[in-house]
Coordinates of C-alpha atoms in Angstrom, one line a residue:
X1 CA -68.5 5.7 -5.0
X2 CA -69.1 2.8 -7.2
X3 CA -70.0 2.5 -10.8
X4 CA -71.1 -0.4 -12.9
X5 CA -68.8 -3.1 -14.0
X6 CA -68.5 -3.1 -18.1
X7 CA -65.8 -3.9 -20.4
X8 CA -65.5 -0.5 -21.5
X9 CA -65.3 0.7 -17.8
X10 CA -62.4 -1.7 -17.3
X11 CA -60.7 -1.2 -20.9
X12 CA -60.3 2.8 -19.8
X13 CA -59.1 2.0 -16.2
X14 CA -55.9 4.3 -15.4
X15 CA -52.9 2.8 -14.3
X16 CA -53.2 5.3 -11.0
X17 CA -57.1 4.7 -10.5
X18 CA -58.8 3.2 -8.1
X19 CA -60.8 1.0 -10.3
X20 CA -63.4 0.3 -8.1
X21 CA -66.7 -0.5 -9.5
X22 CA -70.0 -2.9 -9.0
X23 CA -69.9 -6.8 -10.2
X24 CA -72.9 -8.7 -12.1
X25 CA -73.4 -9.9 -8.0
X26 CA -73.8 -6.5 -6.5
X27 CA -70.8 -6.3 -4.1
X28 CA -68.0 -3.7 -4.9
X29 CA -64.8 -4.9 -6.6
X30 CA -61.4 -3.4 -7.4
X31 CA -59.6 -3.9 -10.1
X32 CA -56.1 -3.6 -10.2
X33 CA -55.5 -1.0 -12.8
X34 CA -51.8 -2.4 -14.5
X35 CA -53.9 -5.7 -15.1
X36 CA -56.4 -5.5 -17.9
X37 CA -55.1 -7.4 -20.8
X38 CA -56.5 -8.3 -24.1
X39 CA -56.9 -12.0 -24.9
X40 CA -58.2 -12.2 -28.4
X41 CA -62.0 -10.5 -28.2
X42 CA -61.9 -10.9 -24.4
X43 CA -60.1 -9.3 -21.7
X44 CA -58.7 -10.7 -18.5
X45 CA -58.0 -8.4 -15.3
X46 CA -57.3 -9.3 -11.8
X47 CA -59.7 -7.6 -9.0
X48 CA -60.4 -7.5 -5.1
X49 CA -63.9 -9.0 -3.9
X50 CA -64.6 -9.5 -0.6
X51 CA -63.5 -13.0 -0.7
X52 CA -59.7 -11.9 -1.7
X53 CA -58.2 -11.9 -5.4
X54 CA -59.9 -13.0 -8.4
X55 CA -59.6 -13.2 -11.7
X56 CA -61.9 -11.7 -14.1
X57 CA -62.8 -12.2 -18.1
X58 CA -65.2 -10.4 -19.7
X59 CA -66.2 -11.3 -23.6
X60 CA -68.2 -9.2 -25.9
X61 CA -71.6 -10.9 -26.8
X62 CA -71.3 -13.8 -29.1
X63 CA -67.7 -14.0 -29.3
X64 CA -65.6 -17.1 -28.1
X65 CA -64.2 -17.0 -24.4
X66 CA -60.6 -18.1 -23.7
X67 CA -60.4 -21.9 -23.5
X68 CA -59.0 -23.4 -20.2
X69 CA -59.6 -20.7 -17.7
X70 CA -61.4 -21.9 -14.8
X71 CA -65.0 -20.5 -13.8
X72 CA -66.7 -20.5 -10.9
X73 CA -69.5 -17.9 -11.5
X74 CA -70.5 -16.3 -14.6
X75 CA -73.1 -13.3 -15.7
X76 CA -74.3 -11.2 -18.6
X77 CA -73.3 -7.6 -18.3
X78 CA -75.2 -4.6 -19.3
X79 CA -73.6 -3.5 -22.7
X80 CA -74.3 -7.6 -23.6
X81 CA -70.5 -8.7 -22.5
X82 CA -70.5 -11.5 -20.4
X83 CA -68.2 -12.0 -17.4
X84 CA -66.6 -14.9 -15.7
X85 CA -64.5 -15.0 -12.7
X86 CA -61.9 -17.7 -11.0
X87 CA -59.8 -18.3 -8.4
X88 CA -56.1 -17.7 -8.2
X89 CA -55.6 -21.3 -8.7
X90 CA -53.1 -23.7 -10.7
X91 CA -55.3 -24.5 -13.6
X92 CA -55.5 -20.8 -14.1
X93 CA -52.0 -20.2 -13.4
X94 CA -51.5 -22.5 -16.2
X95 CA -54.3 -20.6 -18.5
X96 CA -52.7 -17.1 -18.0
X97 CA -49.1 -18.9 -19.0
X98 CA -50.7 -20.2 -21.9
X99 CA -52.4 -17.2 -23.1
X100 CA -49.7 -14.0 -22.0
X101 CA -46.2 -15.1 -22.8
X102 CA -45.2 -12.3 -20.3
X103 CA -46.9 -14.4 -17.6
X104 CA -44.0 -16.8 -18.5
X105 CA -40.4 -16.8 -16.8
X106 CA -38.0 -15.8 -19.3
X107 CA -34.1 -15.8 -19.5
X108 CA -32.3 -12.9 -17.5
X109 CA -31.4 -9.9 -20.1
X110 CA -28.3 -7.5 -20.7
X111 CA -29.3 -5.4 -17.8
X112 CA -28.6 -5.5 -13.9
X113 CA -31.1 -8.1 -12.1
X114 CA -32.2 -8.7 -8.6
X115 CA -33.4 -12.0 -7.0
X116 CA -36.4 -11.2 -4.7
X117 CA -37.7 -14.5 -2.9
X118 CA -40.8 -14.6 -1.4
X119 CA -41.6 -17.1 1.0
X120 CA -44.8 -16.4 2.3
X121 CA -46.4 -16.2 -2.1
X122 CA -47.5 -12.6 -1.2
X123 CA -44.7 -10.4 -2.2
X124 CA -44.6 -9.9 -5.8
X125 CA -46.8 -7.7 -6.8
X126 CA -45.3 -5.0 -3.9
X127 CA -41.5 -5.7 -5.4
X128 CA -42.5 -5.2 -8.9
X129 CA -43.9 -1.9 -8.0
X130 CA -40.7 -1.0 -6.3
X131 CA -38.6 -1.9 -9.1
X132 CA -40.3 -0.3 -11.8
X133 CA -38.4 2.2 -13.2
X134 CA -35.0 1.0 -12.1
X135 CA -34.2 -0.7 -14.9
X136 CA -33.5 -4.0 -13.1
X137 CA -34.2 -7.2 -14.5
X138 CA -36.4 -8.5 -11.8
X139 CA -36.5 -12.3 -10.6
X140 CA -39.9 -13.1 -9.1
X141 CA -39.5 -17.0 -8.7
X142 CA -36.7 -17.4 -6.5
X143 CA -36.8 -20.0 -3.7
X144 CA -34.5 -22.6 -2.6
X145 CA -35.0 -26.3 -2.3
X146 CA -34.3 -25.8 2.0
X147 CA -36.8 -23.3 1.9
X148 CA -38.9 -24.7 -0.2
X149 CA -38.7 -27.8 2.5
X150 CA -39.1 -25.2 5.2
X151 CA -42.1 -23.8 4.3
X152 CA -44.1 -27.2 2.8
X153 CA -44.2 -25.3 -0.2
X154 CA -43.5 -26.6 -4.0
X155 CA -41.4 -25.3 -7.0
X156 CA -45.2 -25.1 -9.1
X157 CA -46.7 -23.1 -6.2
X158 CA -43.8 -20.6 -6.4
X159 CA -44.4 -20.2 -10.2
X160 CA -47.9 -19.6 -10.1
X161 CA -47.3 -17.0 -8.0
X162 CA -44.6 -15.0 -9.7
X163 CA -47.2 -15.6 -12.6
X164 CA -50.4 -13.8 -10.7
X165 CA -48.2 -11.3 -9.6
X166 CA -47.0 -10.6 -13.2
X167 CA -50.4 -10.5 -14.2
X168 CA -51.6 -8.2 -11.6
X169 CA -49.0 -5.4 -12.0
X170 CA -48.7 -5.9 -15.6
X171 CA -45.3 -6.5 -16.2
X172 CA -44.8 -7.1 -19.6
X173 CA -41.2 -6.7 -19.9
X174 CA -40.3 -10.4 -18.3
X175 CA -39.4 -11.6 -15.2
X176 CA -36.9 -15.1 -14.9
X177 CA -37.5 -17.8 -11.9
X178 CA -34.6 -18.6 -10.0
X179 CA -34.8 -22.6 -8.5
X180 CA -32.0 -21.7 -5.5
X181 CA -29.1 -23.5 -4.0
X182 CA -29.6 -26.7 -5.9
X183 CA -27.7 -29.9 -4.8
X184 CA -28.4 -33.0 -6.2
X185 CA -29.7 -33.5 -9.9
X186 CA -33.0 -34.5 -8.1
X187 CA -33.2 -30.7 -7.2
X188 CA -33.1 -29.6 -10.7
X189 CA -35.9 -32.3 -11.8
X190 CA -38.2 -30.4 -9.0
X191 CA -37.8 -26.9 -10.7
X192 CA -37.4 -28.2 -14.2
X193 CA -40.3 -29.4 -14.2
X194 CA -42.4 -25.9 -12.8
X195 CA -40.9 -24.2 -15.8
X196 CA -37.7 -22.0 -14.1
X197 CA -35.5 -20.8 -16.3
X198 CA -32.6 -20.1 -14.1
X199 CA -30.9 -22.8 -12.0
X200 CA -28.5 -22.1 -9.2
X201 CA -25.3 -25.1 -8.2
X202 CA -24.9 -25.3 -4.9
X203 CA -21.5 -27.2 -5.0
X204 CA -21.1 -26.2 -1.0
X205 CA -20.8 -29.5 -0.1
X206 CA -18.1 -30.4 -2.0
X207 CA -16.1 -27.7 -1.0
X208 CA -12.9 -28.4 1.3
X209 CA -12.9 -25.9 3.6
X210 CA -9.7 -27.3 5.0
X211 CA -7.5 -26.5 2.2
X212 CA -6.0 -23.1 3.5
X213 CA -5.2 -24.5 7.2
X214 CA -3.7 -28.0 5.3
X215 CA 0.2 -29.5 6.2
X216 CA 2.1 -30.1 2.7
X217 CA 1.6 -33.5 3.9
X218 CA -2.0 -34.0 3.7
X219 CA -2.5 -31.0 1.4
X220 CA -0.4 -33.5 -1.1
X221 CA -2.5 -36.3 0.1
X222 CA -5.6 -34.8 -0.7
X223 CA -5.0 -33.4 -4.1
X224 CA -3.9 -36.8 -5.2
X225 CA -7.6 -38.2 -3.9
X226 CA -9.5 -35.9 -6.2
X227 CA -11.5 -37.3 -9.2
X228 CA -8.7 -36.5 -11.6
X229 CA -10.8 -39.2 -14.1
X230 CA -13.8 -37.2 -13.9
X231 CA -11.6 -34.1 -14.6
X232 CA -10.1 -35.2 -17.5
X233 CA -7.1 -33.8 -16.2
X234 CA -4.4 -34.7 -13.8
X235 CA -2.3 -33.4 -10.6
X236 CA 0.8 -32.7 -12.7
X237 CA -1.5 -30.9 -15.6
X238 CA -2.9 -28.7 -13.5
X239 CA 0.0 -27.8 -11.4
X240 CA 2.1 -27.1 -14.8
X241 CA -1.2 -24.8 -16.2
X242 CA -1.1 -22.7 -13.4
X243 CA 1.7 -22.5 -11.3
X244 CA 4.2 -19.8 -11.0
X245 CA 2.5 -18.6 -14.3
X246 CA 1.2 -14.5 -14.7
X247 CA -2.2 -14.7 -16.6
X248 CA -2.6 -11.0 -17.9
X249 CA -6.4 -9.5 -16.5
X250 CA -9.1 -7.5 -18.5
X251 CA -7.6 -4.3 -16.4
X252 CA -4.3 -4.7 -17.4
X253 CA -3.3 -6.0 -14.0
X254 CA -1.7 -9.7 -13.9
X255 CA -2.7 -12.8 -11.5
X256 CA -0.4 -15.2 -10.4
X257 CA -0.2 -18.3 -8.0
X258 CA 2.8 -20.4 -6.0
X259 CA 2.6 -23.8 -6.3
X260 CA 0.9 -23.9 -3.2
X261 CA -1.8 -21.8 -4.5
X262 CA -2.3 -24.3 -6.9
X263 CA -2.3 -27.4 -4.6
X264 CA -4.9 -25.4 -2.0
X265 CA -7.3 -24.2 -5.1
X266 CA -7.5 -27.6 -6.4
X267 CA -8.1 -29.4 -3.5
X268 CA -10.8 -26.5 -2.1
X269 CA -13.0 -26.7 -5.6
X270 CA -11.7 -29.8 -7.4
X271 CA -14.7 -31.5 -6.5
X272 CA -16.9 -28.6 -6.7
X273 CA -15.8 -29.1 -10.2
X274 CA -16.5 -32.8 -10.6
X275 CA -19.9 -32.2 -8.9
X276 CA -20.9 -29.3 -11.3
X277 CA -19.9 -31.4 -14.6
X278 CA -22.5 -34.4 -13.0
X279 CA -25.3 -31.6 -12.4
X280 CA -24.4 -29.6 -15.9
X281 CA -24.9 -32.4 -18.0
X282 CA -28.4 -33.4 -16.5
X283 CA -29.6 -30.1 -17.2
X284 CA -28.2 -30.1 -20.5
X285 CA -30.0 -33.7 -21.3
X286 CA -33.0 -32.7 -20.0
X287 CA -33.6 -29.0 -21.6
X288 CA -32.1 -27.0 -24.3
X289 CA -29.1 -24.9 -23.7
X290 CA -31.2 -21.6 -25.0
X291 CA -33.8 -22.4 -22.4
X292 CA -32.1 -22.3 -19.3
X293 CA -29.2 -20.4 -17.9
X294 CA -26.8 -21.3 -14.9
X295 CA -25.0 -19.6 -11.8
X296 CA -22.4 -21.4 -9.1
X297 CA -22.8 -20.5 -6.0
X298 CA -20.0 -21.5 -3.6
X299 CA -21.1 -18.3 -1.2
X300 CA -22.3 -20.1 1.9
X301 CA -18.6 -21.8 2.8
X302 CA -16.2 -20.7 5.4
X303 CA -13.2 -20.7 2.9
X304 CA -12.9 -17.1 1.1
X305 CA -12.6 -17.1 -2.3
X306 CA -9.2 -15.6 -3.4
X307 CA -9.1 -13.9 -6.8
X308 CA -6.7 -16.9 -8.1
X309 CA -9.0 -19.1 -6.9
X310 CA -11.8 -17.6 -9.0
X311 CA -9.3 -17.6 -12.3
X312 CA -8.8 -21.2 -11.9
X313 CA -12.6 -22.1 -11.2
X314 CA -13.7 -20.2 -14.4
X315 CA -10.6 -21.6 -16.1
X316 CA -11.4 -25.4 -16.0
X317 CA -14.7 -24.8 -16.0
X318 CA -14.2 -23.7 -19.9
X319 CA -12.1 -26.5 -20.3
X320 CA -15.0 -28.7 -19.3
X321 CA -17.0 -27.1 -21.9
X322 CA -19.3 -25.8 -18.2
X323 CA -21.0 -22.5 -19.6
X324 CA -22.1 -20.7 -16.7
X325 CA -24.6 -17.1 -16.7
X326 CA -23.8 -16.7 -13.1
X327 CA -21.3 -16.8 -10.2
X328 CA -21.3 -16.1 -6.5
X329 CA -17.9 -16.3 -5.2
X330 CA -17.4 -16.3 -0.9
X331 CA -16.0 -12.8 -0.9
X332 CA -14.2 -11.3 1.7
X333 CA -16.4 -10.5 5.2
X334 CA -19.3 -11.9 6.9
X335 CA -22.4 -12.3 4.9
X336 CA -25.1 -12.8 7.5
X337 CA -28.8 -13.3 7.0
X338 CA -30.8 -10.0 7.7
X339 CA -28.5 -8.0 8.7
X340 CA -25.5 -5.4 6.7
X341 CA -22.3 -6.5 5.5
X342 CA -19.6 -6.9 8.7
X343 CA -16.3 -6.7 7.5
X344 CA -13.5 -4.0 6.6
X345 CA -15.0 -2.1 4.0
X346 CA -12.1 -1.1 1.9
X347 CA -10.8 -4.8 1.7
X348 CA -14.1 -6.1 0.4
X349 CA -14.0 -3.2 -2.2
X350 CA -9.9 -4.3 -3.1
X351 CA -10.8 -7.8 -3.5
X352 CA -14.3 -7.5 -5.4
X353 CA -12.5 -5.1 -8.0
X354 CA -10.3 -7.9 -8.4
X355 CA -13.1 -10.6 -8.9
X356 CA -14.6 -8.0 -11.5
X357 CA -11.3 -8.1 -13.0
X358 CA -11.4 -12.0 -13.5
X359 CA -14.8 -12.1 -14.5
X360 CA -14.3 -9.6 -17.3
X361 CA -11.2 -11.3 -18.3
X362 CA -13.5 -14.5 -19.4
X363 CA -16.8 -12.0 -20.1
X364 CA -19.9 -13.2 -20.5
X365 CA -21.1 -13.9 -17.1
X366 CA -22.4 -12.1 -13.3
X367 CA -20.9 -11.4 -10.6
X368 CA -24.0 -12.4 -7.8
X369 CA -24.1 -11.4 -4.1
X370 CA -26.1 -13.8 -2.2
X371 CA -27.3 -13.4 1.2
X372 CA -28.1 -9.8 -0.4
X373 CA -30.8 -8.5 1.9
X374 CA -29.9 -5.5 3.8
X375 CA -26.2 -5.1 2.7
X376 CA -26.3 -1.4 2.6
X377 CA -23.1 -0.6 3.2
X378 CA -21.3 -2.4 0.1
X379 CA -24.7 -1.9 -2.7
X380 CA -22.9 1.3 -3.9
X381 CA -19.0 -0.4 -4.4
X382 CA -20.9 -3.2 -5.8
X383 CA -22.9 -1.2 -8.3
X384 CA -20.0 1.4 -9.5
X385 CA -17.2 -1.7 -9.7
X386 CA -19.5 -4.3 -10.9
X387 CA -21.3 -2.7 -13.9
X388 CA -23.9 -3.9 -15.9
X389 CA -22.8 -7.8 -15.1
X390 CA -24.0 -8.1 -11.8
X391 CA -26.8 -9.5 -9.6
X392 CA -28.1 -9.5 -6.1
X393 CA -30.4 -12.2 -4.1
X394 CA -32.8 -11.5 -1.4
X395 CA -35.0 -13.4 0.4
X396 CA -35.8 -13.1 4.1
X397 CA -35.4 -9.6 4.0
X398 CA -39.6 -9.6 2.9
X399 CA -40.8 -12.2 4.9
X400 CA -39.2 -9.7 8.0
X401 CA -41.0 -6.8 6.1
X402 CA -44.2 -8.9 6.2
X403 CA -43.6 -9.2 10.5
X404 CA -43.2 -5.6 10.3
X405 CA -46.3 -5.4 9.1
X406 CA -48.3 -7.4 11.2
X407 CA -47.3 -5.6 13.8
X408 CA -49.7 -2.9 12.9
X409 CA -52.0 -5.3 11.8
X410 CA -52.5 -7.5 14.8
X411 CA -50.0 -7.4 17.5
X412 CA -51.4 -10.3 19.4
X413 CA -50.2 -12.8 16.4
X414 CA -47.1 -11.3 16.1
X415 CA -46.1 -11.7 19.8
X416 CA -47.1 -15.5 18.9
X417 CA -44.7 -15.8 16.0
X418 CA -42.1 -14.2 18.3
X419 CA -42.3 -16.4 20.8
X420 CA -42.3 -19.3 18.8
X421 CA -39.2 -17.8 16.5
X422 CA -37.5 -17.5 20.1
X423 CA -38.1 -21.1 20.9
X424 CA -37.0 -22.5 17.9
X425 CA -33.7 -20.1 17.1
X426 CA -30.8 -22.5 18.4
X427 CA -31.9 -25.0 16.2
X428 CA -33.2 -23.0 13.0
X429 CA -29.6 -21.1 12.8
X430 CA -27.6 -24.3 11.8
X431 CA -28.0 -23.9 8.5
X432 CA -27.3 -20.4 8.5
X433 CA -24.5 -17.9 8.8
X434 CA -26.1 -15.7 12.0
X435 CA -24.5 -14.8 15.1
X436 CA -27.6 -13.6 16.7
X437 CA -26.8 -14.2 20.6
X438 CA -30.7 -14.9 22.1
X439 CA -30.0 -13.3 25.7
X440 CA -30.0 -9.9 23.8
X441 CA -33.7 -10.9 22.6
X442 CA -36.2 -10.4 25.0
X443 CA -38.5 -13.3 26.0
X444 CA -42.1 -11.3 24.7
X445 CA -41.9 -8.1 22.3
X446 CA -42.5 -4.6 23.2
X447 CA -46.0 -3.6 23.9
X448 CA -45.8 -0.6 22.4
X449 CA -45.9 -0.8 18.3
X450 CA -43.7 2.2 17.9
X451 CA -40.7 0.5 19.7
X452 CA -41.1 -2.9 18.1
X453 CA -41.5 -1.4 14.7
X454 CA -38.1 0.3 15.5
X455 CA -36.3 -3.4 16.9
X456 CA -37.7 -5.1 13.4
X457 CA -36.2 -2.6 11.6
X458 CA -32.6 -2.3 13.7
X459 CA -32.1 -5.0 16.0
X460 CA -29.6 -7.0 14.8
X461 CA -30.1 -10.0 17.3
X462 CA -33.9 -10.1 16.7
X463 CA -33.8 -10.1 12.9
X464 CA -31.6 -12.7 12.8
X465 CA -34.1 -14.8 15.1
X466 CA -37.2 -14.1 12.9
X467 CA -35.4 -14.5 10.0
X468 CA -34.4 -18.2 10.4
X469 CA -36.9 -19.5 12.1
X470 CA -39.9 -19.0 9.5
X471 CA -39.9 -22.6 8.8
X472 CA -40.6 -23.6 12.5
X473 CA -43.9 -21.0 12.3
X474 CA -44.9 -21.8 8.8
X475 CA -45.2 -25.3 9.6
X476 CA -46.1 -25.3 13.3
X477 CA -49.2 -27.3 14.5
X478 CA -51.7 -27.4 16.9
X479 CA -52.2 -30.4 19.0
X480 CA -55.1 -31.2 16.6
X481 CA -52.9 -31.1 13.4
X482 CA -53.8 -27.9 12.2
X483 CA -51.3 -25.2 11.1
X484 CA -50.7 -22.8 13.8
X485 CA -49.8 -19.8 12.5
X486 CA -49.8 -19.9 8.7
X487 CA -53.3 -19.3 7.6
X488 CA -53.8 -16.5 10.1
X489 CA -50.6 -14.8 9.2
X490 CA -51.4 -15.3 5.6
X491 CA -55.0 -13.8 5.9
X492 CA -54.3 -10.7 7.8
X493 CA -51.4 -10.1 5.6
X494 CA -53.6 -10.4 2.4
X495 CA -56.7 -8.5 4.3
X496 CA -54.7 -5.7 5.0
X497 CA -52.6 -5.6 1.5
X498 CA -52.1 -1.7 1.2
X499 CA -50.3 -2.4 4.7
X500 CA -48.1 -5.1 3.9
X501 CA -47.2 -3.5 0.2
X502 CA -46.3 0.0 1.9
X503 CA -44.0 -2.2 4.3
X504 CA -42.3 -3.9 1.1
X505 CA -42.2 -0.8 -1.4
X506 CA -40.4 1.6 1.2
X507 CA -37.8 -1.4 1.8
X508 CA -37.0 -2.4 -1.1
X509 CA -37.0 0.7 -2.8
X510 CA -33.6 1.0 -0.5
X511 CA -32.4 -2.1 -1.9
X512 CA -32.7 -1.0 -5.6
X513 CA -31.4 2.7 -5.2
X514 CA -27.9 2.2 -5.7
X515 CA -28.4 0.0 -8.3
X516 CA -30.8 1.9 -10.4
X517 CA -30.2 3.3 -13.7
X518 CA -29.5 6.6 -14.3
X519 CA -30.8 7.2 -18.3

């Protein structure tokens, strides 16, 4: 049943109702109930039409709308309020930014956060309803520059969706926006300049993943190559800081490296360090230091990083004056995309209580696991050892939920994106740590949904196929140019949002469990 649209209808819609009602046109609308939000004598809500999302304004008579939000229709209500609607565009992307600071990324607070990525721009309004209540800090926004290349999408586009979904579920208590795995200072001019407020180095490059399997010989020769200029520091001060010398830990335990330890952790990160001063002081040119905040990520490298190793990172990176928020050690194990930690348990605890000891010996900043979807095994270690000053990233792990889903929702599409995520594996994986072996992946899915629904969920191989292969099918083509697969996966996911959502709420809501705040 439906009941007519006015702004005292919409002002008293419960955050559990339905709030479906009639528009000014005629067809039936519903409005999301955590949206309604006062904007001087107006209000602005999001709703449901027939034609997808909307947003909606209704003034009282008389009074002044909301400059800058973008109309396409417009009526006079019954009580004398007159209503406007808009699409979910960029202008009014912009608008609701300018209007509801909360619609704004923010800086990460005091408490536990979570990274959820979201490559498809559908997921956010399911993963704020699965994290409210945790007392995580969520962080909407979050997409690298590969996948951003991946997916044809830009840093802007990202943003305005974190800000819709904002919007939508009302989430007034913040959100940050996460521009991923950055490389060059180009990177962080892209993501600058959409507003994101957290910016992760991606020093990978410059690691030496060598430096453990080194001769003296060439272990010597390398360490005398390294920028020492753009150190400001030199071979023999660095041996002489840190050689054969305990430094006492936050837990009372000490750390201590050989001379070799030395020699190997300068030449594995010395230009990781060199590289993060360059990127460091672009940021810090181009925006205020209580506007941004920072995390190193040196996850996605063969080389382990040993607890001495992390000392000495955070070490000269004070001495460089490098102020970092964030840090994402390579810890101990296999990290794979989509799938749980693989590794010795008990070793990755050892060492990460050690890495916890280090990072509360300099304070101040989190301890991040990347590659964070679907690690079940290790979230509750890395929840009781890490404490408040921790933080995990996801990404994939939705865009498989949102496969799950079309499953149910057409099966013929899905067997399309299989195929075509098949075809394209061996050459999608190279940038990504997977071990997914593609005769254990049959050629065409299961017919029957139950079954494939059960593979999505538990099939190692096959999650590790979709996974890294969403670029191919988000920008596959036709032979006349047009995109293959991404509007109709988009549209059926959107049509059929209580599916997807359901999909994303009972996954995540494993994700956040072991982290979630017990008051």
């Amino acid at each position: 049943m439906t009941v007519p649209l006015t702004r005292g209808f919409i002002e008293n819609v419960p955050p559990t109702g339905d709030g479906l009602c009639l528009s000014p046109e005629g067809g039936a609308i519903r409005i999301y109930p955590r949206s309604p939000q006062p904007c001087g004598e107006s209000l602005l809500f999001l709703f449901r039409s027939r034609d997808g999302r909307r947003l909606g304004c209704i003034s009282p008579s008389r009074s002044k709308r909301p400059d800058g939000m973008e109309s396409r229709s417009a009526a006079t209500l019954s009580d004398g309020s007159r209503w406007m609607t808009g699409p979910l565009s960029p202008e009014n992307a912009a608008f609701l930014r300018s209007v509801l600071a909360f619609t704004s990324p923010t800086r990460i607070g005091s408490s536990r956060s979570f990274g959820l990525g979201d490559r498809l721009g559908l997921a956010g309004p399911a993963h704020l309803r699965a994290i409210r209540g945790t007392g995580l800090f969520p962080v909407l926004a979050q997409q690298s520059i590969r996948e951003l290349e991946r997916t044809s999408r830009t840093a802007q586009e990202v943003m305005d969706c974190a800000t819709f979904a904002a919007f939508q579920e009302g989430l007034t208590t913040g959100f940050a926006a996460d521009g991923d795995h950055l490389k060059t200072t180009g990177d962080i001019d892209r993501v600058l300049a959409a507003g994101f407020t957290f910016f992760t180095f991606d020093p990978g490059d410059h690691v030496d993943n060598d430096a453990d399997h080194l001769e003296e010989a060439e272990l010597s020769r390398r360490l005398d190559a390294l920028p020492w200029d753009h150190l400001v520091t030199s071979r023999d001060a660095i041996l002489s800081e840190y050689a054969d010398r305990p430094f006492r830990l936050s837990d009372g335990s000490s750390l201590a490296g050989t001379r070799g330890d030395v020699q190997r952790a300068a030449v594995k990160y010395g230009r990781v360090l060199a590289h993060l001063r360059s990127m460091f002081e672009h940021l810090s040119r181009h925006s205020s230091k209580d506007a941004y905040q920072v995390e190193i990520s040196v996850d996605e490298t063969e080389a382990v990083t040993t607890p001495f190793e992390h000392f000495l990172l955070m070490s000269e990176l004070d001495r460089l004056g490098i102020q970092v928020d964030s840090v994402a050690p390579r810890f101990v194990g296999r990290f794979e995309k989509g799938v749980d930690f693989r590794g010795d348990l008990g070793e990755f605890e050892s060492q990460f209580a050690r890495h916890v000891a280090v990072r509360d010996t300099f304070g101040g900043y989190r301890l991040s696991l990347h590659s964070g979807s679907d690690k079940f095994s290790i979230y509750p270690a890395f929840a009781r050892l890490g404490g408040e000053r921790i933080h995990v990233k996801t990404a994939g792990t939705s865009y498989l939920e949102a496969l799950r889903a079309l499953v149910r929702i057409d099966p013929a599409l899905f067997r399309e994106i299989y195929e075509c995520s098949r075809a394209h594996y061996s050459a999608a994986r190279a940038s990504y740590h997977v071990s997914a072996d593609l005769s254990f992946v049959p050629a065409t899915p299961s017919e029957d949904p139950a079954m494939c629904d059960e593979r999505l969920r538990t099939d190692d191989d096959l999650r590790q196929v979709l996974h890294v292969a969403f670029g191919d099918v988000l920008t596959a083509r036709t032979a006349g140019g047009a995109l293959r697969f991404k509007g109709r996966l988009l549209d059926a996911l959107d049509s059929h949002e209580d599916i997807h959502f359901r999909c994303l709420e009972e996954h995540f809501s494993r994700h956040f469990e072991p982290f979630r705040k017990v008051e």
